[in-house]
Coordinates of C-alpha atoms in Angstrom, one line a residue:
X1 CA -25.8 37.6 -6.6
X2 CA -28.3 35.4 -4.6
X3 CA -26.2 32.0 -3.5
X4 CA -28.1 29.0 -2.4
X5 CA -25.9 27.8 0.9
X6 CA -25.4 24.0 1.4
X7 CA -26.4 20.7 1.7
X8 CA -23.5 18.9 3.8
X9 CA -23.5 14.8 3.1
X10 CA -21.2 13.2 5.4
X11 CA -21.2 9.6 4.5
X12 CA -19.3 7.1 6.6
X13 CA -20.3 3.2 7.0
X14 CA -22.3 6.0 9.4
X15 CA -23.7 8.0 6.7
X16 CA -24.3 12.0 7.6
X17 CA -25.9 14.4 4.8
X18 CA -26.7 18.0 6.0
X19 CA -29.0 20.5 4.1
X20 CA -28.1 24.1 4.6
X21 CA -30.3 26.7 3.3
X22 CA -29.2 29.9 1.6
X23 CA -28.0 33.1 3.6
X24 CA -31.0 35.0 4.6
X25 CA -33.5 32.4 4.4
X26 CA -36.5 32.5 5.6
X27 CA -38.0 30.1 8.6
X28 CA -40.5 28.0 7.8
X29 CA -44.0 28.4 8.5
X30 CA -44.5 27.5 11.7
X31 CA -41.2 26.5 15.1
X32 CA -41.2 23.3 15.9
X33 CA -40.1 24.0 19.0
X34 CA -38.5 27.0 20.5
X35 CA -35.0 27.5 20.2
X36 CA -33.0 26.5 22.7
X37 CA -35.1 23.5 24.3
X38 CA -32.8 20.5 25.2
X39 CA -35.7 18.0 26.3
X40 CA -38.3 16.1 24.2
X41 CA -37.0 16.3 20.8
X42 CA -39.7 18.7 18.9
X43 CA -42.3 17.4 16.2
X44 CA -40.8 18.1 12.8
X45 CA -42.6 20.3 10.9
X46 CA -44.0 19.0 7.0
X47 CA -45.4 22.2 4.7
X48 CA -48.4 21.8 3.1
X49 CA -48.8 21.7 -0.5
X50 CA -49.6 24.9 -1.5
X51 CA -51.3 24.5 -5.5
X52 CA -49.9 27.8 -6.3
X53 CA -46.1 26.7 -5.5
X54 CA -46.0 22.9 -7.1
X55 CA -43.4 20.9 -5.9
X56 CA -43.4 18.8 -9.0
X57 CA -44.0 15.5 -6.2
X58 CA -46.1 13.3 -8.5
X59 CA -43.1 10.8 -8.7
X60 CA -43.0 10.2 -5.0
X61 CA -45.4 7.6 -3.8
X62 CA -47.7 8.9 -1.5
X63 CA -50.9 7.5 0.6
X64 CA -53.3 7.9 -2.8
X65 CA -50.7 6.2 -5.8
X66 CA -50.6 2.7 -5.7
X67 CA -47.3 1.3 -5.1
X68 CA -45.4 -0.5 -8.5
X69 CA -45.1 -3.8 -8.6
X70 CA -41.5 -5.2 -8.8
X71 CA -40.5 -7.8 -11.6
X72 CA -37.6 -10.2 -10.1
X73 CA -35.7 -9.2 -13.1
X74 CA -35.9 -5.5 -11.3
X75 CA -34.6 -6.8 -8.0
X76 CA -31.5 -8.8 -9.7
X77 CA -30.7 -5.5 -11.5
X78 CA -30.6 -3.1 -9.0
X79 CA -28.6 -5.9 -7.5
X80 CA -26.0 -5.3 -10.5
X81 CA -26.7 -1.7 -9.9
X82 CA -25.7 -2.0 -6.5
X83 CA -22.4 -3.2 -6.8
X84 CA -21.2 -1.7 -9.8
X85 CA -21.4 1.6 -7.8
X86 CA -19.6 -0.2 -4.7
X87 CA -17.2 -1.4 -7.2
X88 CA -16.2 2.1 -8.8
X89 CA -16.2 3.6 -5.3
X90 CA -14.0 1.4 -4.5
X91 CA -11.5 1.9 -7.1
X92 CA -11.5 6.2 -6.4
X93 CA -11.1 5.4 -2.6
X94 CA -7.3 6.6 -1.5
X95 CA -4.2 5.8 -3.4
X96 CA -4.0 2.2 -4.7
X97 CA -1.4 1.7 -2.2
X98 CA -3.4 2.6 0.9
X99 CA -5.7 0.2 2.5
X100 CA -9.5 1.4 2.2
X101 CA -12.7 -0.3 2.4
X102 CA -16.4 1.4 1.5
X103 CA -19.9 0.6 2.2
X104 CA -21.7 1.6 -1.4
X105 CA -24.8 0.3 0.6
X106 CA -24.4 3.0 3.0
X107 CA -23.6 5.9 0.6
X108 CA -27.0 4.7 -1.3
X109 CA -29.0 5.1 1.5
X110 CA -27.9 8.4 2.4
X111 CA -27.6 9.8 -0.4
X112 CA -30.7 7.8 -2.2
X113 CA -32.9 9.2 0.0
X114 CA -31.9 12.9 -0.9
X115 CA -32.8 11.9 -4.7
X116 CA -36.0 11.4 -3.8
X117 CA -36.1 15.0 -3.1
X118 CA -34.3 15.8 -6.0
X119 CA -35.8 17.7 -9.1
X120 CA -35.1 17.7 -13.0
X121 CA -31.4 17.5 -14.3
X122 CA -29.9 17.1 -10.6
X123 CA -32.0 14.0 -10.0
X124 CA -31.2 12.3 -13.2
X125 CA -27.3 12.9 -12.6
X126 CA -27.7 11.4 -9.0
X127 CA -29.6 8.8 -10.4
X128 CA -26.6 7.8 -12.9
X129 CA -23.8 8.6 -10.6
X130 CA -25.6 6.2 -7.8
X131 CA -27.0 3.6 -10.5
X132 CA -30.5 4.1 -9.2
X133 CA -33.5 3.4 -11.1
X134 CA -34.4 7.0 -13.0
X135 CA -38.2 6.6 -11.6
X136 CA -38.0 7.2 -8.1
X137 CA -41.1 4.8 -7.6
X138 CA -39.4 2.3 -8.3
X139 CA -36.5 3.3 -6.5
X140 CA -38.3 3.8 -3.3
X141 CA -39.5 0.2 -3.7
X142 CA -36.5 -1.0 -4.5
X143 CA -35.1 0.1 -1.5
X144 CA -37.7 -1.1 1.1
X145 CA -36.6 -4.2 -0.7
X146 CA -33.7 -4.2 -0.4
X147 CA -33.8 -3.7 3.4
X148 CA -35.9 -6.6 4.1
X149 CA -33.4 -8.8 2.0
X150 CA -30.5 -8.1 4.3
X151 CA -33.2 -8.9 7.6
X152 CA -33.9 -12.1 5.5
X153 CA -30.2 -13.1 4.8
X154 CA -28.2 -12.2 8.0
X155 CA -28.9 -15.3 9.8
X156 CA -27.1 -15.1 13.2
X157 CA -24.7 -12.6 12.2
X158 CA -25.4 -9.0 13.7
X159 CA -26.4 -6.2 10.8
X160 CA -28.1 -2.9 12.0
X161 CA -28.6 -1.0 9.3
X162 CA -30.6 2.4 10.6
X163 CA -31.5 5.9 8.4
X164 CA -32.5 9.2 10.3
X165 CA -33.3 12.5 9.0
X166 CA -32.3 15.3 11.5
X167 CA -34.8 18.3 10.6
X168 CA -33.8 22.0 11.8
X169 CA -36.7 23.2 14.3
X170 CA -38.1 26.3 12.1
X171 CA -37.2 24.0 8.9
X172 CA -40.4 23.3 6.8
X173 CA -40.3 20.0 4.6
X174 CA -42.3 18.6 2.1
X175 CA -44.7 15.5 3.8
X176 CA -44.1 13.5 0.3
X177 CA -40.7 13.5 0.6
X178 CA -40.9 12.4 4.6
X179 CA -43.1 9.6 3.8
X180 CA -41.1 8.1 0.8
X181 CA -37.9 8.8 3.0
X182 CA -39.5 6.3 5.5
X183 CA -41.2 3.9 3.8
X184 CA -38.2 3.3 1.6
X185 CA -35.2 3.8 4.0
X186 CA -37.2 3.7 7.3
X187 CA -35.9 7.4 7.8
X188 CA -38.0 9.4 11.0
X189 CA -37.7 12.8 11.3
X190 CA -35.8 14.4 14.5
X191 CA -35.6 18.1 15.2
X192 CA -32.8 19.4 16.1
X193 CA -31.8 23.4 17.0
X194 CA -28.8 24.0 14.5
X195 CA -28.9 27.7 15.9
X196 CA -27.0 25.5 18.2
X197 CA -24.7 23.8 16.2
X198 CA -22.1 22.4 18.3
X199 CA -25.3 20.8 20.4
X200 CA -26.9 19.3 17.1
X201 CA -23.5 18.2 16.1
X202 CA -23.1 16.2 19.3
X203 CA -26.1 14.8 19.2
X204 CA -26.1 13.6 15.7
X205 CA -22.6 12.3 16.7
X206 CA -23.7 10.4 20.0
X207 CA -26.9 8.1 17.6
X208 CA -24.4 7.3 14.8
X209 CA -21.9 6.2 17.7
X210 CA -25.1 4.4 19.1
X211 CA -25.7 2.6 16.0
X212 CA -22.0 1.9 15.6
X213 CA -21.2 0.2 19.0
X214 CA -18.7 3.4 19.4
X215 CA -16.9 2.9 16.5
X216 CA -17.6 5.5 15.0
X217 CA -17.6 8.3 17.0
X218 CA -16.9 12.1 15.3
X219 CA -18.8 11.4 12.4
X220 CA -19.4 15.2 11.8
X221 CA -16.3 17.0 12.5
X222 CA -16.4 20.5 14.4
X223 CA -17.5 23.4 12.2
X224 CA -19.6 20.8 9.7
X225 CA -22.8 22.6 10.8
X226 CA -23.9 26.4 11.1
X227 CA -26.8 28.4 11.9
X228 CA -27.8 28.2 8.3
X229 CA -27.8 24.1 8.3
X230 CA -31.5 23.0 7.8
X231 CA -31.2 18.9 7.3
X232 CA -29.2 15.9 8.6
X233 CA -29.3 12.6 6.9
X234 CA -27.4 10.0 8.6
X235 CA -27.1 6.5 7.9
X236 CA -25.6 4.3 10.0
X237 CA -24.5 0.2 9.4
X238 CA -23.3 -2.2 12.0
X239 CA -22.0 -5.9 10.8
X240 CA -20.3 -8.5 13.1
X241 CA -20.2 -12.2 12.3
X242 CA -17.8 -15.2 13.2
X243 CA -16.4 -17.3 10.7
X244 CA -18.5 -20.8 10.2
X245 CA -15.1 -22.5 10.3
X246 CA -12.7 -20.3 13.0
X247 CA -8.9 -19.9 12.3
X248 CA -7.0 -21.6 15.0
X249 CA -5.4 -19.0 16.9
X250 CA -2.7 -21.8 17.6
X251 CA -1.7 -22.0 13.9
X252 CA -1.2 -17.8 13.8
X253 CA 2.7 -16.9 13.1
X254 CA 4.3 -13.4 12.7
X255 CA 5.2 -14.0 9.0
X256 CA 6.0 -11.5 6.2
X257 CA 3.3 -9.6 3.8
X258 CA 4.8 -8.5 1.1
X259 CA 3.4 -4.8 0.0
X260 CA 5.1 -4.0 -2.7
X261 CA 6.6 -6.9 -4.3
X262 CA 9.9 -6.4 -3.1
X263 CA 9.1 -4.9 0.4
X264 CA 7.5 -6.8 3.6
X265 CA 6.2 -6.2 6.5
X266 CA 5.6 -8.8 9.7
X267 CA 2.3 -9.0 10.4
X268 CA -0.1 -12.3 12.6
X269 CA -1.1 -14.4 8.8
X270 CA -3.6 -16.7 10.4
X271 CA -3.8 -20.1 8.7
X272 CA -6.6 -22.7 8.1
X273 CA -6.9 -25.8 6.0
X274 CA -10.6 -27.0 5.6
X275 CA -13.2 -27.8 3.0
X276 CA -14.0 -24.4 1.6
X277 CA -15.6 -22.7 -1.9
X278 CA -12.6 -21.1 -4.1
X279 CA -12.2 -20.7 -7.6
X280 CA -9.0 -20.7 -9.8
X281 CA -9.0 -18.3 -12.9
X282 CA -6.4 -16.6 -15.2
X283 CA -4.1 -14.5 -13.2
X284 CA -6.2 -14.6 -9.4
X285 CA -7.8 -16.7 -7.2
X286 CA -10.9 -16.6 -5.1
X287 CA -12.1 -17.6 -1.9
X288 CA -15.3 -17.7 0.0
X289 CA -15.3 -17.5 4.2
X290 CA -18.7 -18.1 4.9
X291 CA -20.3 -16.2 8.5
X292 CA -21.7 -18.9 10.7
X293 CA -25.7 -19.3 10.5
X294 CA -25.7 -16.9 8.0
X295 CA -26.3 -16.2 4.1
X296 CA -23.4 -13.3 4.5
X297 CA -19.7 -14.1 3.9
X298 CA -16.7 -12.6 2.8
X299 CA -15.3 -12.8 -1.2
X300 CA -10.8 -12.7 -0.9
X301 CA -10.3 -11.7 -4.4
X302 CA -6.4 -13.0 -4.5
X303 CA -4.2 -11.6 -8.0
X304 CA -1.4 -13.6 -8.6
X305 CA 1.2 -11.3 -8.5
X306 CA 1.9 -9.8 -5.8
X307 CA 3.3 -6.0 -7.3
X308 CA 0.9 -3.1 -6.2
X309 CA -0.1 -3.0 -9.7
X310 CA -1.4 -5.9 -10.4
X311 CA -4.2 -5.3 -7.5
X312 CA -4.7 -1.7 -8.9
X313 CA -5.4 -3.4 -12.8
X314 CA -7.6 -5.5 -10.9
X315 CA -9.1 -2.9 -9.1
X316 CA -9.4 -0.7 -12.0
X317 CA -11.3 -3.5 -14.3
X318 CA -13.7 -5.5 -11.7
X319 CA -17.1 -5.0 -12.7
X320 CA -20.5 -7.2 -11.4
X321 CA -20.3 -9.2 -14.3
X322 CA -16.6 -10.4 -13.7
X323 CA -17.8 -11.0 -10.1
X324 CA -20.6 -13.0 -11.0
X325 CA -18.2 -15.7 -13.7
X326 CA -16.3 -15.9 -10.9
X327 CA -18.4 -16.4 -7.7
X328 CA -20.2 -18.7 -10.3
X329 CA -17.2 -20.8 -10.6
X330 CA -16.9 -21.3 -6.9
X331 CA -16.7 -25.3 -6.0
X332 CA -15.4 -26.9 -2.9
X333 CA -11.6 -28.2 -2.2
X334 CA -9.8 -28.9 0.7
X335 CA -8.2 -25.5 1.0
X336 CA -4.6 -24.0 2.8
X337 CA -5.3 -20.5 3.5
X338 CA -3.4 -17.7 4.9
X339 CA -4.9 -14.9 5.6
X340 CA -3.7 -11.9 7.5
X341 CA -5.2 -10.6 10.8
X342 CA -6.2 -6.9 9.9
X343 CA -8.4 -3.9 10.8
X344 CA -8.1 -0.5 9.7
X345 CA -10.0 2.9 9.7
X346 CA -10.6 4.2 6.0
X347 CA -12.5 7.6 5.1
X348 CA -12.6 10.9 3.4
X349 CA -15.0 13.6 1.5
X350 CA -16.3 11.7 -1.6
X351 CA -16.9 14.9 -3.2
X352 CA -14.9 14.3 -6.0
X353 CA -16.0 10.8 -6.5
X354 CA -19.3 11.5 -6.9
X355 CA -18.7 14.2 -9.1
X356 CA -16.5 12.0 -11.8
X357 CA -19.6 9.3 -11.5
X358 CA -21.2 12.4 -13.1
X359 CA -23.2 13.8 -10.2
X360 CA -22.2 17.3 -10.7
X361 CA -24.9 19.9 -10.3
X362 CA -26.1 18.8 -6.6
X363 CA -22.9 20.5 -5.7
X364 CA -23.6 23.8 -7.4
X365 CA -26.1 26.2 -7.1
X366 CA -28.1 25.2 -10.1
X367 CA -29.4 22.4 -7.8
X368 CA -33.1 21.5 -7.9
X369 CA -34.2 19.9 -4.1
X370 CA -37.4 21.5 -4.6
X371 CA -38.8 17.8 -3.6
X372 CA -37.2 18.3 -0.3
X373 CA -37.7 21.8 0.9
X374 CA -40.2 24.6 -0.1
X375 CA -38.6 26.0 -3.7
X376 CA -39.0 29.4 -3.5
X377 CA -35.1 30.9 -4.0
X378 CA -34.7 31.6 0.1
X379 CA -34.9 27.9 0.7
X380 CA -33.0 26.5 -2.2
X381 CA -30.8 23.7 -1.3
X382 CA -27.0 22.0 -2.4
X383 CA -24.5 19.8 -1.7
X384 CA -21.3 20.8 -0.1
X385 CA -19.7 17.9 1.1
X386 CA -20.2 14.0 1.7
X387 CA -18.0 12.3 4.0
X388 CA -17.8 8.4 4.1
X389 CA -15.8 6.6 6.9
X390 CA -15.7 2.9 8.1
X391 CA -14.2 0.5 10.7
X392 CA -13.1 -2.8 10.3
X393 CA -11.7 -5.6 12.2
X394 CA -11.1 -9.3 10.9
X395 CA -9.6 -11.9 13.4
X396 CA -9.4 -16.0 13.9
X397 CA -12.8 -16.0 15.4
X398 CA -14.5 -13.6 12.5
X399 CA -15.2 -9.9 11.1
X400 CA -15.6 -7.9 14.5
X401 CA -16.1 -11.1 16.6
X402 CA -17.1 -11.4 20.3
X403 CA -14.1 -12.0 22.5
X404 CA -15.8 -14.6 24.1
X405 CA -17.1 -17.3 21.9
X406 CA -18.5 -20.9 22.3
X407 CA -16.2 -23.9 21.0
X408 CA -18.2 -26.0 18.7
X409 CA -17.9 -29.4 16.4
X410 CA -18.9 -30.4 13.3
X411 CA -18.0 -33.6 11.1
X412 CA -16.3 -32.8 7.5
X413 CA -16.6 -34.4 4.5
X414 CA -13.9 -35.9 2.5
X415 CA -12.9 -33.5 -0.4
X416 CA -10.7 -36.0 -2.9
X417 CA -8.3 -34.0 -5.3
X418 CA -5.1 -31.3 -4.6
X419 CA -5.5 -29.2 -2.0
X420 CA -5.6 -25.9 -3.4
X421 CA -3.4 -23.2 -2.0
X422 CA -4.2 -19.5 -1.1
X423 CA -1.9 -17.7 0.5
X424 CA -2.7 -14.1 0.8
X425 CA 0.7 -12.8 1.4
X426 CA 0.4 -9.8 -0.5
X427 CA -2.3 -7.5 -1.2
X428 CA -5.6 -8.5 -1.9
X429 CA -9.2 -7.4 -2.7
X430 CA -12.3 -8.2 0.0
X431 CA -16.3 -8.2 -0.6
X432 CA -18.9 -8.6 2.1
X433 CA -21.8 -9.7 0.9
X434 CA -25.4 -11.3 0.9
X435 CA -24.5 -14.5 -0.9
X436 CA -27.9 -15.4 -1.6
X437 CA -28.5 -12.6 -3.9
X438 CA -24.8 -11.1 -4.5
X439 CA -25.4 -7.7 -3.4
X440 CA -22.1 -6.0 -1.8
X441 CA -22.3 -4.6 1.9
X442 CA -18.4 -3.6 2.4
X443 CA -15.7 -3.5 -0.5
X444 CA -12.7 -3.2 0.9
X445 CA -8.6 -3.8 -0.1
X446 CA -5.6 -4.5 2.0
X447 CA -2.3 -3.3 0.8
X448 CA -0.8 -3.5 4.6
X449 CA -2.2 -5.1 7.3
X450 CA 0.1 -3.3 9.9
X451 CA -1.3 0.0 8.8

């Protein structure tokens, strides 16, 4: 029985996907490069469209179909889009009782730009699993979009957000699918000798790490690739801000976080009172720490009660609409806030995840990434695994702040009315996002700081 072999996705806030062909496949046309080659990295070689093997590209843009226009109304939904897949990642990632945080940005990008290259039934599943517009037109556009909102709406705060395709050497691909996977994602080609493996590996590794600042550093784990691996996708995010208004380091006391409701650990709460955006509703509080000189700041989504399972219900239920009431409802106080100094690594193969969100036959070989690769059967493509992993750090000074930072002053204005408590002492939900437009970057939850 002929088996197609493998398309390996590892996804962190570094985002890996690798294409394996089947066993036996055959080389593509023409080398890139010879094997073995360490220097120059080799031209990637594009197939030409052969009219007696269609590859069924007429949804891709290319240099002869004029590019859609897109309606505000499209932008705000795919905004909606956005983060209700962050949202339900979010609520598969780990047990409720473990700290994790995703980048839903970052698993769209990687794995977005493989549906472009997707076909038929296996395109519209990845489409609905990833809520991306079902015509991949639009979706391209919606993507470059996207890209030049977060250039627009970081301010001063540092966001590298960078997509590379890693082509095998005698791997042929499809020039529409290369030039929607740039002009949407910004994603050049790179050969690489996965005869090799261990050398690819390492030097996938050593540009996510790169694009990282070392943080992430063993994206792909040993034995990830194989002779038969044909493409890498990797995305890779990098976000570091300071807080407009710093915690005093002065005011931060080893104090007890409850975890459980009953149980606490002693962790550094950091403590501020200033004139900050929170909103009060039934059963939770929110708050809004804005990044200095930027449109980018983080949402503390704060349940009342402090038992495991209240977060988990609120986990379970938080949609884009609930999000939206409730960052609407944001007005300034004079605000107490506790907030506990964390940082945590959080990752795993999102295999399952995906496949309840109801992307299901990517991972089997009924696949269709004809767009991608030439379809004849020796060449046929799926996915085997997707990996996601991310890195966080939040201190006094900000979300991955400099050691070394300027003092600065600023006047305040007089807020008249109760001050408003939030004391997150217990666990608590956390959005990074573009505040200008809403869209999530990182979704993240801390049931432990000390973990």
């Amino acid at each position: 029985m002929f088996l197609p072999r493998v398309l390996r996705w590892v996804v962190v806030v570094p985002v890996g996907l690798a294409l394996t062909a089947c066993e036996g496949a055959t080389p593509g046309p023409t080398s890139a490069a010879a094997k073995g080659q360490p220097s120059e990295p080799p031209p990637v070689t594009t197939a030409p469209v052969d009219s007696s093997t269609p590859v069924k590209s007429e949804n891709l843009p290319s240099a002869t179909t004029p590019e859609p226009t897109i309606a505000s109304g499209e932008l705000s939904a795919d905004v909606r889009n956005a983060n209700a897949f962050a949202l339900k990642v979010l609520a598969r990632a780990k047990k409720p009782s473990e700290n994790a945080m995703v980048s839903g940005t970052s698993l769209r990008h990687a794995l977005g730009t493989t549906y472009f290259g997707a076909r038929g039934p296996t395109a519209r599943e990845m489409a609905i699993a990833l809520d991306l517009d079902n015509d991949p037109k639009i979706a391209a556009r919606l993507a470059r979009a996207e890209l030049d909102a977060w250039q627009d709406t970081k301010g001063s705060a540092e966001l590298n957000i960078a997509t590379r395709l890693w082509v095998d050497n005698d791997f042929s691909i499809q020039p529409d699918f290369v030039k929607t996977a740039e002009s949407a994602f910004g994603a050049a080609p790179q050969a690489v000798d996965y005869a090799k493996p261990d050398d690819a590996r390492k030097t996938i590794n050593t540009w996510v790490a790169e694009k990282t600042k070392d943080k992430i550093t063993d994206l792909l784990p040993q034995g990830s690739l194989d002779s038969q691996t044909r493409l890498v996708v990797t995305n890779a995010i990098w976000f570091k801000g300071r807080w407009e208004f710093p915690f005093p380091k002065s005011a931060t006391k080893d104090e007890p976080f409850k975890t459980d409701g009953k149980k606490s650990v002693t962790v550094p709460l950091m403590h501020l009172t200033d004139s900050l955006r929170v909103a009060t509703e039934p059963g939770l509080k929110v708050l809004e720490l804005r990044y200095a000189e930027s449109q980018l700041s983080m949402l503390v989504i704060l349940p009342d009660d402090p038992q495991p399972s209240a977060l988990a219900k609120l986990e379970a239920n938080l949609t884009p609409e609930k999000l939206d009431k409730w960052t609407g409802a944001l007005s300034t106080a004079r605000v107490n806030v506790t907030l506990p100094r964390f940082g945590f690594r959080s990752g795993g193969v999102m295999n399952t995840t995906l496949q309840d969100l109801g992307m299901k036959s990517a991972f089997t070989e009924k696949a269709d990434f004809s767009g991608i690769a030439d379809p004849l059967p020796s060449a046929r493509l799926y996915v085997n695994q997707v990996f996601h992993q991310t890195w966080i750090a939040v201190d006094e000074l900000g979300t991955e702040a400099a050691a070394a930072t300027g003092a600065t002053m600023r006047t305040t204005s007089m807020i008249t009315g109760p001050v408003v408590e939030f004391r997150a002492d217990h666990p608590f939900i956390f959005l990074i996002h573009d505040a200008k437009h809403g869209r999530i970057l990182f979704a993240g939850r801390v049931t432990n700081p000390k973990s």
